[in-house]
Amino acid sequence: QVQLVESGGGLVPAGGSLRLSCAASGGIFSRYKMGWFRQDPGKERTFVAAITWSGGRTYYADSVKGRFTISRDSAKNTVYLQMNSLKPEDTAVYYCASGSSFTVGSRAAYEYWGQGTQVTVSS
């Protein structure tokens, strides 16, 4: 059973930075990719970034390109999301997810999810 645990969320002023972590356990090497999604109350969960376990190929939503960086530490089974130049519109609950297909941007392509961590950016 794959388990994902996020950490690192918090309150930060606009222009600030945060680094989210996602610790994975339970057969994660059989999964093709890890991704980050975010969700505002009453809105759909949307794709933020993804990385493949084997080659470390990265993918980003247009809204975060140049500001966010996803990375992985295979030895620690941990994925990170470095978020810089944060904006109030980045405020959301951020979820880590694991998937075995080659599709990266679709929520349906991920089988396992963490519990989420709140990120709040004040203006």
mmCIF file with all atom_site columns, C-alpha atoms in Angstrom:
data_model
loop_
_atom_site.group_PDB
_atom_site.id
_atom_site.type_symbol
_atom_site.label_atom_id
_atom_site.label_alt_id
_atom_site.label_comp_id
_atom_site.label_asym_id
_atom_site.label_entity_id
_atom_site.label_seq_id
_atom_site.pdbx_PDB_ins_code
_atom_site.Cartn_x
_atom_site.Cartn_y
_atom_site.Cartn_z
_atom_site.occupancy
_atom_site.B_iso_or_equiv
_atom_site.pdbx_formal_charge
_atom_site.auth_seq_id
_atom_site.auth_comp_id
_atom_site.auth_asym_id
_atom_site.auth_atom_id
_atom_site.pdbx_PDB_model_num
ATOM 1   C CA . GLN A 1 1   ? 0.000   0.000  0.000   1.00 0.00 ? 1   GLN A CA 1
ATOM 2   C CA . VAL A 1 2   ? 1.480   3.300  -1.121  1.00 0.00 ? 2   VAL A CA 1
ATOM 3   C CA . GLN A 1 3   ? 1.459   6.058  1.481   1.00 0.00 ? 3   GLN A CA 1
ATOM 4   C CA . LEU A 1 4   ? 2.215   9.692  0.807   1.00 0.00 ? 4   LEU A CA 1
ATOM 5   C CA . VAL A 1 5   ? 2.759   12.267 3.542   1.00 0.00 ? 5   VAL A CA 1
ATOM 6   C CA . GLU A 1 6   ? 3.111   15.962 2.727   1.00 0.00 ? 6   GLU A CA 1
ATOM 7   C CA . SER A 1 7   ? 4.716   18.603 4.908   1.00 0.00 ? 7   SER A CA 1
ATOM 8   C CA . GLY A 1 8   ? 6.077   22.129 4.664   1.00 0.00 ? 8   GLY A CA 1
ATOM 9   C CA . GLY A 1 9   ? 2.953   24.195 4.159   1.00 0.00 ? 9   GLY A CA 1
ATOM 10  C CA . GLY A 1 10  ? 2.301   27.417 6.032   1.00 0.00 ? 10  GLY A CA 1
ATOM 11  C CA . LEU A 1 11  ? 1.642   31.141 5.874   1.00 0.00 ? 11  LEU A CA 1
ATOM 12  C CA . VAL A 1 12  ? 4.016   33.289 3.840   1.00 0.00 ? 12  VAL A CA 1
ATOM 13  C CA . PRO A 1 13  ? 3.858   36.878 2.511   1.00 0.00 ? 13  PRO A CA 1
ATOM 14  C CA . ALA A 1 14  ? 3.599   37.529 -1.196  1.00 0.00 ? 14  ALA A CA 1
ATOM 15  C CA . GLY A 1 15  ? 7.011   37.221 -2.822  1.00 0.00 ? 15  GLY A CA 1
ATOM 16  C CA . GLY A 1 16  ? 8.153   34.673 -0.262  1.00 0.00 ? 16  GLY A CA 1
ATOM 17  C CA . SER A 1 17  ? 9.158   31.046 -0.612  1.00 0.00 ? 17  SER A CA 1
ATOM 18  C CA . LEU A 1 18  ? 8.153   27.663 0.756   1.00 0.00 ? 18  LEU A CA 1
ATOM 19  C CA . ARG A 1 19  ? 9.368   24.128 0.163   1.00 0.00 ? 19  ARG A CA 1
ATOM 20  C CA . LEU A 1 20  ? 6.883   21.287 0.312   1.00 0.00 ? 20  LEU A CA 1
ATOM 21  C CA . SER A 1 21  ? 7.981   17.713 0.903   1.00 0.00 ? 21  SER A CA 1
ATOM 22  C CA . CYS A 1 22  ? 6.232   14.451 0.102   1.00 0.00 ? 22  CYS A CA 1
ATOM 23  C CA . ALA A 1 23  ? 7.561   11.310 1.755   1.00 0.00 ? 23  ALA A CA 1
ATOM 24  C CA . ALA A 1 24  ? 6.545   8.131  -0.056  1.00 0.00 ? 24  ALA A CA 1
ATOM 25  C CA . SER A 1 25  ? 6.488   4.549  1.159   1.00 0.00 ? 25  SER A CA 1
ATOM 26  C CA . GLY A 1 26  ? 5.103   1.187  0.115   1.00 0.00 ? 26  GLY A CA 1
ATOM 27  C CA . GLY A 1 27  ? 6.349   0.094  -3.305  1.00 0.00 ? 27  GLY A CA 1
ATOM 28  C CA . ILE A 1 28  ? 6.840   3.551  -4.743  1.00 0.00 ? 28  ILE A CA 1
ATOM 29  C CA . PHE A 1 29  ? 9.448   2.349  -7.220  1.00 0.00 ? 29  PHE A CA 1
ATOM 30  C CA . SER A 1 30  ? 6.750   0.627  -9.206  1.00 0.00 ? 30  SER A CA 1
ATOM 31  C CA . ARG A 1 31  ? 5.146   4.006  -9.858  1.00 0.00 ? 31  ARG A CA 1
ATOM 32  C CA . TYR A 1 32  ? 6.123   6.019  -12.892 1.00 0.00 ? 32  TYR A CA 1
ATOM 33  C CA . LYS A 1 33  ? 5.718   9.540  -11.620 1.00 0.00 ? 33  LYS A CA 1
ATOM 34  C CA . MET A 1 34  ? 4.958   11.822 -8.709  1.00 0.00 ? 34  MET A CA 1
ATOM 35  C CA . GLY A 1 35  ? 2.917   14.973 -8.985  1.00 0.00 ? 35  GLY A CA 1
ATOM 36  C CA . TRP A 1 36  ? 1.687   17.995 -7.063  1.00 0.00 ? 36  TRP A CA 1
ATOM 37  C CA . PHE A 1 37  ? -1.829  19.324 -7.375  1.00 0.00 ? 37  PHE A CA 1
ATOM 38  C CA . ARG A 1 38  ? -3.611  22.138 -5.563  1.00 0.00 ? 38  ARG A CA 1
ATOM 39  C CA . GLN A 1 39  ? -7.177  22.895 -4.664  1.00 0.00 ? 39  GLN A CA 1
ATOM 40  C CA . ASP A 1 40  ? -9.083  25.934 -3.450  1.00 0.00 ? 40  ASP A CA 1
ATOM 41  C CA . PRO A 1 41  ? -12.330 25.389 -1.512  1.00 0.00 ? 41  PRO A CA 1
ATOM 42  C CA . GLY A 1 42  ? -15.183 24.906 -3.951  1.00 0.00 ? 42  GLY A CA 1
ATOM 43  C CA . LYS A 1 43  ? -12.868 24.529 -6.931  1.00 0.00 ? 43  LYS A CA 1
ATOM 44  C CA . GLU A 1 44  ? -11.400 21.614 -8.826  1.00 0.00 ? 44  GLU A CA 1
ATOM 45  C CA . ARG A 1 45  ? -8.042  20.119 -7.955  1.00 0.00 ? 45  ARG A CA 1
ATOM 46  C CA . THR A 1 46  ? -5.574  21.304 -10.591 1.00 0.00 ? 46  THR A CA 1
ATOM 47  C CA . PHE A 1 47  ? -2.168  20.135 -11.768 1.00 0.00 ? 47  PHE A CA 1
ATOM 48  C CA . VAL A 1 48  ? 0.899   22.012 -10.556 1.00 0.00 ? 48  VAL A CA 1
ATOM 49  C CA . ALA A 1 49  ? 3.979   19.925 -11.369 1.00 0.00 ? 49  ALA A CA 1
ATOM 50  C CA . ALA A 1 50  ? 5.177   16.353 -11.903 1.00 0.00 ? 50  ALA A CA 1
ATOM 51  C CA . ILE A 1 51  ? 8.427   14.408 -12.051 1.00 0.00 ? 51  ILE A CA 1
ATOM 52  C CA . THR A 1 52  ? 9.281   10.897 -13.219 1.00 0.00 ? 52  THR A CA 1
ATOM 53  C CA . TRP A 1 53  ? 11.042  8.652  -10.749 1.00 0.00 ? 53  TRP A CA 1
ATOM 54  C CA . SER A 1 54  ? 13.529  7.112  -13.172 1.00 0.00 ? 54  SER A CA 1
ATOM 55  C CA . GLY A 1 55  ? 14.716  9.920  -15.420 1.00 0.00 ? 55  GLY A CA 1
ATOM 56  C CA . GLY A 1 56  ? 13.700  12.917 -13.339 1.00 0.00 ? 56  GLY A CA 1
ATOM 57  C CA . ARG A 1 57  ? 11.836  14.518 -16.223 1.00 0.00 ? 57  ARG A CA 1
ATOM 58  C CA . THR A 1 58  ? 9.771   17.458 -15.008 1.00 0.00 ? 58  THR A CA 1
ATOM 59  C CA . TYR A 1 59  ? 6.488   19.031 -16.059 1.00 0.00 ? 59  TYR A CA 1
ATOM 60  C CA . TYR A 1 60  ? 4.817   22.262 -14.911 1.00 0.00 ? 60  TYR A CA 1
ATOM 61  C CA . ALA A 1 61  ? 1.555   24.101 -15.186 1.00 0.00 ? 61  ALA A CA 1
ATOM 62  C CA . ASP A 1 62  ? 1.963   27.381 -17.070 1.00 0.00 ? 62  ASP A CA 1
ATOM 63  C CA . SER A 1 63  ? 0.916   29.341 -13.974 1.00 0.00 ? 63  SER A CA 1
ATOM 64  C CA . VAL A 1 64  ? 3.950   28.174 -11.977 1.00 0.00 ? 64  VAL A CA 1
ATOM 65  C CA . LYS A 1 65  ? 6.673   27.865 -14.627 1.00 0.00 ? 65  LYS A CA 1
ATOM 66  C CA . GLY A 1 66  ? 9.774   29.792 -13.633 1.00 0.00 ? 66  GLY A CA 1
ATOM 67  C CA . ARG A 1 67  ? 8.640   30.068 -10.004 1.00 0.00 ? 67  ARG A CA 1
ATOM 68  C CA . PHE A 1 68  ? 8.201   26.480 -8.810  1.00 0.00 ? 68  PHE A CA 1
ATOM 69  C CA . THR A 1 69  ? 10.695  23.631 -9.033  1.00 0.00 ? 69  THR A CA 1
ATOM 70  C CA . ILE A 1 70  ? 9.907   19.963 -8.474  1.00 0.00 ? 70  ILE A CA 1
ATOM 71  C CA . SER A 1 71  ? 12.690  17.574 -7.544  1.00 0.00 ? 71  SER A CA 1
ATOM 72  C CA . ARG A 1 72  ? 13.171  14.125 -6.065  1.00 0.00 ? 72  ARG A CA 1
ATOM 73  C CA . ASP A 1 73  ? 15.540  12.310 -3.759  1.00 0.00 ? 73  ASP A CA 1
ATOM 74  C CA . SER A 1 74  ? 15.283  8.665  -4.751  1.00 0.00 ? 74  SER A CA 1
ATOM 75  C CA . ALA A 1 75  ? 17.351  7.503  -1.785  1.00 0.00 ? 75  ALA A CA 1
ATOM 76  C CA . LYS A 1 76  ? 14.850  9.096  0.591   1.00 0.00 ? 76  LYS A CA 1
ATOM 77  C CA . ASN A 1 77  ? 11.751  8.333  -1.511  1.00 0.00 ? 77  ASN A CA 1
ATOM 78  C CA . THR A 1 78  ? 10.887  11.998 -1.202  1.00 0.00 ? 78  THR A CA 1
ATOM 79  C CA . VAL A 1 79  ? 9.652   14.562 -3.686  1.00 0.00 ? 79  VAL A CA 1
ATOM 80  C CA . TYR A 1 80  ? 9.954   18.301 -3.145  1.00 0.00 ? 80  TYR A CA 1
ATOM 81  C CA . LEU A 1 81  ? 8.202   21.362 -4.482  1.00 0.00 ? 81  LEU A CA 1
ATOM 82  C CA . GLN A 1 82  ? 10.233  24.536 -4.108  1.00 0.00 ? 82  GLN A CA 1
ATOM 83  C CA . MET A 1 83  ? 7.914   27.501 -4.468  1.00 0.00 ? 83  MET A CA 1
ATOM 84  C CA . ASN A 1 84  ? 9.416   30.946 -5.012  1.00 0.00 ? 84  ASN A CA 1
ATOM 85  C CA . SER A 1 85  ? 7.904   34.354 -5.764  1.00 0.00 ? 85  SER A CA 1
ATOM 86  C CA . LEU A 1 86  ? 4.646   33.204 -4.241  1.00 0.00 ? 86  LEU A CA 1
ATOM 87  C CA . LYS A 1 87  ? 1.456   35.067 -5.071  1.00 0.00 ? 87  LYS A CA 1
ATOM 88  C CA . PRO A 1 88  ? -1.865  35.264 -3.210  1.00 0.00 ? 88  PRO A CA 1
ATOM 89  C CA . GLU A 1 89  ? -3.426  33.207 -6.001  1.00 0.00 ? 89  GLU A CA 1
ATOM 90  C CA . ASP A 1 90  ? -1.090  30.333 -5.066  1.00 0.00 ? 90  ASP A CA 1
ATOM 91  C CA . THR A 1 91  ? -3.069  29.929 -1.850  1.00 0.00 ? 91  THR A CA 1
ATOM 92  C CA . ALA A 1 92  ? -4.541  26.422 -1.766  1.00 0.00 ? 92  ALA A CA 1
ATOM 93  C CA . VAL A 1 93  ? -4.261  22.986 -0.240  1.00 0.00 ? 93  VAL A CA 1
ATOM 94  C CA . TYR A 1 94  ? -1.407  21.225 -1.995  1.00 0.00 ? 94  TYR A CA 1
ATOM 95  C CA . TYR A 1 95  ? -1.591  17.483 -2.591  1.00 0.00 ? 95  TYR A CA 1
ATOM 96  C CA . CYS A 1 96  ? 1.115   15.012 -3.490  1.00 0.00 ? 96  CYS A CA 1
ATOM 97  C CA . ALA A 1 97  ? 0.141   12.118 -5.751  1.00 0.00 ? 97  ALA A CA 1
ATOM 98  C CA . SER A 1 98  ? 1.627   8.995  -7.298  1.00 0.00 ? 98  SER A CA 1
ATOM 99  C CA . GLY A 1 99  ? 0.746   7.447  -10.636 1.00 0.00 ? 99  GLY A CA 1
ATOM 100 C CA . SER A 1 100 ? 1.841   4.606  -12.901 1.00 0.00 ? 100 SER A CA 1
ATOM 101 C CA . SER A 1 101 ? 0.697   5.849  -16.303 1.00 0.00 ? 101 SER A CA 1
ATOM 102 C CA . PHE A 1 102 ? 2.563   8.163  -18.690 1.00 0.00 ? 102 PHE A CA 1
ATOM 103 C CA . THR A 1 103 ? -0.023  10.940 -18.427 1.00 0.00 ? 103 THR A CA 1
ATOM 104 C CA . VAL A 1 104 ? 1.129   13.657 -16.025 1.00 0.00 ? 104 VAL A CA 1
ATOM 105 C CA . GLY A 1 105 ? -1.382  16.506 -16.032 1.00 0.00 ? 105 GLY A CA 1
ATOM 106 C CA . SER A 1 106 ? -4.610  14.669 -15.350 1.00 0.00 ? 106 SER A CA 1
ATOM 107 C CA . ARG A 1 107 ? -5.910  14.015 -11.872 1.00 0.00 ? 107 ARG A CA 1
ATOM 108 C CA . ALA A 1 108 ? -7.291  10.683 -13.096 1.00 0.00 ? 108 ALA A CA 1
ATOM 109 C CA . ALA A 1 109 ? -3.745  9.500  -13.925 1.00 0.00 ? 109 ALA A CA 1
ATOM 110 C CA . TYR A 1 110 ? -2.790  9.299  -10.233 1.00 0.00 ? 110 TYR A CA 1
ATOM 111 C CA . GLU A 1 111 ? -3.813  6.390  -8.033  1.00 0.00 ? 111 GLU A CA 1
ATOM 112 C CA . TYR A 1 112 ? -2.526  7.459  -4.639  1.00 0.00 ? 112 TYR A CA 1
ATOM 113 C CA . TRP A 1 113 ? -2.868  10.756 -2.821  1.00 0.00 ? 113 TRP A CA 1
ATOM 114 C CA . GLY A 1 114 ? -1.562  12.389 0.324   1.00 0.00 ? 114 GLY A CA 1
ATOM 115 C CA . GLN A 1 115 ? -3.720  14.204 2.850   1.00 0.00 ? 115 GLN A CA 1
ATOM 116 C CA . GLY A 1 116 ? -2.705  17.674 1.659   1.00 0.00 ? 116 GLY A CA 1
ATOM 117 C CA . THR A 1 117 ? -0.910  20.626 3.213   1.00 0.00 ? 117 THR A CA 1
ATOM 118 C CA . GLN A 1 118 ? -2.230  24.190 3.377   1.00 0.00 ? 118 GLN A CA 1
ATOM 119 C CA . VAL A 1 119 ? -0.306  26.997 1.725   1.00 0.00 ? 119 VAL A CA 1
ATOM 120 C CA . THR A 1 120 ? -1.506  30.532 2.399   1.00 0.00 ? 120 THR A CA 1
ATOM 121 C CA . VAL A 1 121 ? 0.079   33.552 0.719   1.00 0.00 ? 121 VAL A CA 1
ATOM 122 C CA . SER A 1 122 ? -0.843  36.905 2.205   1.00 0.00 ? 122 SER A CA 1
ATOM 123 C CA . SER A 1 123 ? -0.992  40.058 0.099   1.00 0.00 ? 123 SER A CA 1
#
